[in-house]
Short mmCIF file of C-alpha atoms in Angstrom, two decimals:
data_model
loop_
_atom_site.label_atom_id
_atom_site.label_comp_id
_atom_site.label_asym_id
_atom_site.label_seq_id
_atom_site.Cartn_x
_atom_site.Cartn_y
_atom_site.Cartn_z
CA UNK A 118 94.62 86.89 93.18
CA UNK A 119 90.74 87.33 92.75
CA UNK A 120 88.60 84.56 91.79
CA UNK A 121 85.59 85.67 89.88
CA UNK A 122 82.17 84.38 88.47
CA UNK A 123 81.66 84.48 85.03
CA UNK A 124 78.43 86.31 84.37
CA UNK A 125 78.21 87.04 80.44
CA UNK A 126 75.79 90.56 80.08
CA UNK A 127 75.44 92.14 83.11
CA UNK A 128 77.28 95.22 81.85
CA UNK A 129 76.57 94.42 78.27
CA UNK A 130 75.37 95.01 74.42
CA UNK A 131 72.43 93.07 73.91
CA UNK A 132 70.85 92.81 70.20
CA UNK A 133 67.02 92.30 69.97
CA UNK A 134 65.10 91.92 67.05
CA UNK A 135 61.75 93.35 66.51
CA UNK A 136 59.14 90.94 65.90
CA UNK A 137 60.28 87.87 65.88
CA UNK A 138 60.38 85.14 68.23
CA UNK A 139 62.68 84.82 71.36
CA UNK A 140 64.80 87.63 72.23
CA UNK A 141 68.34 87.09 70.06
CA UNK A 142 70.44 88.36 72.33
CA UNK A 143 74.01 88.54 71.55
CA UNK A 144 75.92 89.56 74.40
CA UNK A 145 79.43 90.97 74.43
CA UNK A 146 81.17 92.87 77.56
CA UNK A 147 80.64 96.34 77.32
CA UNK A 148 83.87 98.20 76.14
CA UNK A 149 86.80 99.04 79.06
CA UNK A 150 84.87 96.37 81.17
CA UNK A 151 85.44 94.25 83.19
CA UNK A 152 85.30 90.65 81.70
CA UNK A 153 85.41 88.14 84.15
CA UNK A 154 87.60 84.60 83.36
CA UNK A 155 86.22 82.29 86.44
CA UNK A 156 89.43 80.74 87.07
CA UNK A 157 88.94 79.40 90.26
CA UNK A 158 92.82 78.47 90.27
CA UNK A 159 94.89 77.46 93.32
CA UNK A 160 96.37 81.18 94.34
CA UNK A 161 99.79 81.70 94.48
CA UNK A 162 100.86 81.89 97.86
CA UNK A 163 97.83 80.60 99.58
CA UNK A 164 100.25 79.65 102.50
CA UNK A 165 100.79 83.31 103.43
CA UNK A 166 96.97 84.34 102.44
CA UNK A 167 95.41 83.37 105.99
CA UNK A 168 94.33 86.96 106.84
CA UNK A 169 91.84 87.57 109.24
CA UNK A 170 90.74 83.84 110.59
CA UNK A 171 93.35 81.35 110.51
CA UNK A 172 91.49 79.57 113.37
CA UNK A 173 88.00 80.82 113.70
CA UNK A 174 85.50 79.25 111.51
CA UNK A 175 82.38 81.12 109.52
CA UNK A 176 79.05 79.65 110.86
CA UNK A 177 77.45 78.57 107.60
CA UNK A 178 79.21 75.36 106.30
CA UNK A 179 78.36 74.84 102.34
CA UNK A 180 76.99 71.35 101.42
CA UNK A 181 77.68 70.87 97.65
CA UNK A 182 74.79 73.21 96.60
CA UNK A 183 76.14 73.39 93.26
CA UNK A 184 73.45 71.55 91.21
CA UNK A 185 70.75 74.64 92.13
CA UNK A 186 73.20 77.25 90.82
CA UNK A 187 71.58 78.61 87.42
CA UNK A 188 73.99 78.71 83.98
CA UNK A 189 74.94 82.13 83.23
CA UNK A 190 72.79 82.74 80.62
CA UNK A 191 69.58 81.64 82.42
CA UNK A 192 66.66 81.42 79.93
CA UNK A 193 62.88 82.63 81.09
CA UNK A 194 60.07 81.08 79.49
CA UNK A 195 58.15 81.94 78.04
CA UNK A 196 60.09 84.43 75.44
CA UNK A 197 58.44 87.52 73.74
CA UNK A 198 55.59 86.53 71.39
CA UNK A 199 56.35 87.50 67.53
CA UNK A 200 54.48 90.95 68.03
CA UNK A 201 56.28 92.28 71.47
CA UNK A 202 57.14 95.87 71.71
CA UNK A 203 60.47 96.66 72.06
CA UNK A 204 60.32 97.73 75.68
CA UNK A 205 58.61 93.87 76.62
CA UNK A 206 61.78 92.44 75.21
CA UNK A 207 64.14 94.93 76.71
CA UNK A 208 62.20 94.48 80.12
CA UNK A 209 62.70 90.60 79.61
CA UNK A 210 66.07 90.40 78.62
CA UNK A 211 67.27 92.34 81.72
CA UNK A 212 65.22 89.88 83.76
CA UNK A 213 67.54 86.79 82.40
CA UNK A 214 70.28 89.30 83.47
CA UNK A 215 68.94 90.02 86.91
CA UNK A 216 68.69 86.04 87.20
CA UNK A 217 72.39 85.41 86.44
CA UNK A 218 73.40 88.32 88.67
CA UNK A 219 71.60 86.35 91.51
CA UNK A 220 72.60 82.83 90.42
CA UNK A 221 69.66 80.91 91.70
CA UNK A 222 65.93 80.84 90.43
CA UNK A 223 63.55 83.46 91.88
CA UNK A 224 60.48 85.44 90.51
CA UNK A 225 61.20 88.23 88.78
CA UNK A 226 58.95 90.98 86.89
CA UNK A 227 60.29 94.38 84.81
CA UNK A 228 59.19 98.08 84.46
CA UNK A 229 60.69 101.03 83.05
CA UNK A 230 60.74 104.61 84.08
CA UNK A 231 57.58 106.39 82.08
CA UNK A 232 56.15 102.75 80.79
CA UNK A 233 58.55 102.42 78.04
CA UNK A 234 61.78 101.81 76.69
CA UNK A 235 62.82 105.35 75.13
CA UNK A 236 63.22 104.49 71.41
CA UNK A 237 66.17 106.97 70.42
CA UNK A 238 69.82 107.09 69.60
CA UNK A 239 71.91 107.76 72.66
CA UNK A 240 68.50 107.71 74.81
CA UNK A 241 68.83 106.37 78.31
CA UNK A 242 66.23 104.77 80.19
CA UNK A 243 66.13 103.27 84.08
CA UNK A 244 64.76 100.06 83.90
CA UNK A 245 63.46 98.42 87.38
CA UNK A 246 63.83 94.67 87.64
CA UNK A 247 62.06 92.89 90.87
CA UNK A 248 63.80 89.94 92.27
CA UNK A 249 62.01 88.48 95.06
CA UNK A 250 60.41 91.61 96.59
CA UNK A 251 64.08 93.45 95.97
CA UNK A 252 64.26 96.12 93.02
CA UNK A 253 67.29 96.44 90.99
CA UNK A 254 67.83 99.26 88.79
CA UNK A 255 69.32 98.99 85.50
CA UNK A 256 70.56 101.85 83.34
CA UNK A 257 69.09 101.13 79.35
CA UNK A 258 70.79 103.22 76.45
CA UNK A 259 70.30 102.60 73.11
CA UNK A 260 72.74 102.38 70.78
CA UNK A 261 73.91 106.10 69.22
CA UNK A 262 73.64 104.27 65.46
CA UNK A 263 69.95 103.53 66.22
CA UNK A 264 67.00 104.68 63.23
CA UNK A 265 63.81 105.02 64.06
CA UNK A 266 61.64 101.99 62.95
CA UNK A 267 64.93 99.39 62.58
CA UNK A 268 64.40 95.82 62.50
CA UNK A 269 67.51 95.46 64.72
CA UNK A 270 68.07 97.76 67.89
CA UNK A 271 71.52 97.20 70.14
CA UNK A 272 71.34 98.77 73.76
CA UNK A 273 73.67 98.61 76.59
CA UNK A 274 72.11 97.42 79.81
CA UNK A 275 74.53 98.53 82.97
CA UNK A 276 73.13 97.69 86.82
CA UNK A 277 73.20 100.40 89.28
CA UNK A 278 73.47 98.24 92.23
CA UNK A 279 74.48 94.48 92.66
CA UNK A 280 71.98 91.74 94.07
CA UNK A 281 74.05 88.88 95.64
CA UNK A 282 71.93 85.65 97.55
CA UNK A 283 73.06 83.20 100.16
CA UNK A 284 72.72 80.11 97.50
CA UNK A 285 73.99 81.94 94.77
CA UNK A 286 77.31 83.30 97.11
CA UNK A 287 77.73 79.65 98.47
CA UNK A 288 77.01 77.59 95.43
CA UNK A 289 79.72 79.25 93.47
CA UNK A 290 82.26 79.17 95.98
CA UNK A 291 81.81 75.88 96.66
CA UNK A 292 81.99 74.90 92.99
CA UNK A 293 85.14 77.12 92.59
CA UNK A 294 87.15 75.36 95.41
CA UNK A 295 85.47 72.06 94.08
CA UNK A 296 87.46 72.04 90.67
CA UNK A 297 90.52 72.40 92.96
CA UNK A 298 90.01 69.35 94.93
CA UNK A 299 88.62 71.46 98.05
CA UNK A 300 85.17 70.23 99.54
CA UNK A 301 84.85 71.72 102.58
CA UNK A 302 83.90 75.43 102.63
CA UNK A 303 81.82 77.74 105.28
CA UNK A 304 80.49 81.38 104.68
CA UNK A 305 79.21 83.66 107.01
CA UNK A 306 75.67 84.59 107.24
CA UNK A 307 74.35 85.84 104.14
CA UNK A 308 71.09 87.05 103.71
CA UNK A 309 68.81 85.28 101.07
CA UNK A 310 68.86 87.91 99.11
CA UNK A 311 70.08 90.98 99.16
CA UNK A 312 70.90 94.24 97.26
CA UNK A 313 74.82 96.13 97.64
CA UNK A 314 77.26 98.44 95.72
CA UNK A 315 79.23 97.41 92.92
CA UNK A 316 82.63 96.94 92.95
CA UNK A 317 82.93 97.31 96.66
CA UNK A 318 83.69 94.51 98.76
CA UNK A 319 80.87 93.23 101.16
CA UNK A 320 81.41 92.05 105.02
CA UNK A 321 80.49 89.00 103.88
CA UNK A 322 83.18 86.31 104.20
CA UNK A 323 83.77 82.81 102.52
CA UNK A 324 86.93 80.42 103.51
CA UNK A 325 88.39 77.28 102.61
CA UNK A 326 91.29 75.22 105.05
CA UNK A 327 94.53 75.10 104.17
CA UNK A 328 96.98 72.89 105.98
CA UNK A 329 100.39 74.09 106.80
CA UNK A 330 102.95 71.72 107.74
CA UNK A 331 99.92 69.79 109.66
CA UNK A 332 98.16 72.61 111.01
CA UNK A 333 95.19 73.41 109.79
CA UNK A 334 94.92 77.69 108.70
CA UNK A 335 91.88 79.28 106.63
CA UNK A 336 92.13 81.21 103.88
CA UNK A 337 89.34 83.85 104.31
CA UNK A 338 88.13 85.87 100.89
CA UNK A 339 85.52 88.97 101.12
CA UNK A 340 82.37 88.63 98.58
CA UNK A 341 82.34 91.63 96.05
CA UNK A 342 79.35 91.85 93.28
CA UNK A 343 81.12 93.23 89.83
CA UNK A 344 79.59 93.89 86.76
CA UNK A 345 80.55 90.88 85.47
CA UNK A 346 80.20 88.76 87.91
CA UNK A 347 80.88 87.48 91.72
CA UNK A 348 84.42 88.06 92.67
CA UNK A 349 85.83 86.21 95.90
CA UNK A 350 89.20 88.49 96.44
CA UNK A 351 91.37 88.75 99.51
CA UNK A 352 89.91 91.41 102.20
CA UNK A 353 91.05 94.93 102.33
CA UNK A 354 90.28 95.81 104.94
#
C-alpha cells in the first residue's frame, strides 16, 4: 500500500482570468493522472512490511513539525494587480504550485522561456520557477479551445522534475502516522531542499516502529515525489 500527499495542481488545469483581481484558479487533476487520496491508513499487513531495517534506526528523529507544513493550496501575497499580463499570473500561479510541491514556506520567483507565456491554442511554454536558489521547470500549454484576446484562458501546468525538502518530507510523514496513533518517526538525512525525478523512488527513507509480539520491528517506506503529491511506498529495491 502507498501512502500519498495530497497536492491539488501540480499536474493540473488551472483557469485565470484576465484582468481581474487574484488569480481564480480552479484546479482539477489533469486527465489519466494521478490523483492522490492521502489516506495515511494503517497498511494491511504491516507485520510482514519490515523490509530493509527491522532493527537499525534512521538518524533524523521527527519532532511533531506538523504546524510549519503549508495547506496544499498555499496562497502568495500579494496576487496579480487588476491589469497583470497573462504570463505574470501564469508565472504566479505556478509559484503557489512550486510551494505545495515543497510543503514548507520558501522564496520563490518565476520566468518563462522567451519572457512570456506563449498566448496560443495548443502552445507550450517552459516556465522556470526558483525555490530557494533551486530551479524547477514546469511545462505550460494552453488550452487547444483558446481565442486570441479571451477573457478566460485554461492551461495545463505539468513539472518536469520534483522538488522534495527535509521539513516538507518529515512534516508529512509525521502527520500521516499521527492520525494513526503513531508519534514516533525518524527519516534519514534529507537535504533541505532538493530537486529529483518524478515518479521514481528516492534513497531517502522514513520509518515508523511496529511491535510484534513485544519486539519492537520498523517498517521502513522510500520517499517518491509524484505529480500529485509525496508518496511514502514500500522500497523496491
Amino acid at each position: 500500500m502507498r501512502i500519498t500527499r495530497t497536492l491539488v495542481g501540480a499536474v493540473a488545469v488551472a483557469v485565470l482570468a484576465v484582468g481581474c483581481g487574484g488569480s481564480g484558479s480552479g484546479d482539477g487533476t489533469e486527465p489519466g493522472g494521478n490523483a492522490a487520496s492521502g489516506s495515511g491508513g494503517v497498511d494491511e499487513g504491516d507485520e510482514a512490511q519490515t523490509d530493509g531495517g527491522e532493527s537499525e534506526e534512521l538518524p533524523v528523529k521527527i519532532d511533531a513539525p506538523v504546524e510549519e507544513l503549508l495547506e496544499d493550496r498555499p496562497k502568495i501575497s500579494p496576487e496579480p494587480p487588476r491589469d497583470a499580463s497573462e504570463t505574470e499570473r501564469v508565472v504566479h500561479d505556478l509559484r503557489e504550485k512550486t510551494l505545495a510541491m515543497a510543503g514548507v514556506e520558501g522564496r520563490t520567483a518565476g520566468s518563462c522561456a522567451g519572457g512570456d507565456v506563449t498566448m496560443k491554442a495548443g502552445a507550450t511554454t517552459t516556465c522556470t520557477v526558483t525555490y530557494e536558489g533551486l530551479k524547477v521547470p514546469w511545462e505550460v500549454t494552453i488550452s487547444d479551445r483558446y481565442e486570441p484576446g479571451s477573457f478566460v484562458f485554461t492551461y495545463q501546468a505539468k513539472p518536469l522534475m520534483g522538488l522534495l525538502t527535509a521539513r516538507g518530507v518529515g512534516g508529512e510523514f509525521f502527520k500521516q502516522q499521527n492520525r494513526r496513533g503513531v508519534d514516533r518517526v525518524q527519516c534519514s538525512e534529507i537535504p533541505d531542499a532538493e530537486l529529483v525525478e518524478l515518479n521514481v523512488q528516492t534513497e531517502h527513507r522514513c520509518q515508523y516502529p511496529l511491535d510484534e509480539d513485544g519486539e519492537e520491528r520498523w517498517s521502513v517506506r522510500a520517499v517518491e515525489v509524484q505529480p500529485s503529491g509525496l508518496s511514502f511506498g514500500l522500497p523496491r529495491d
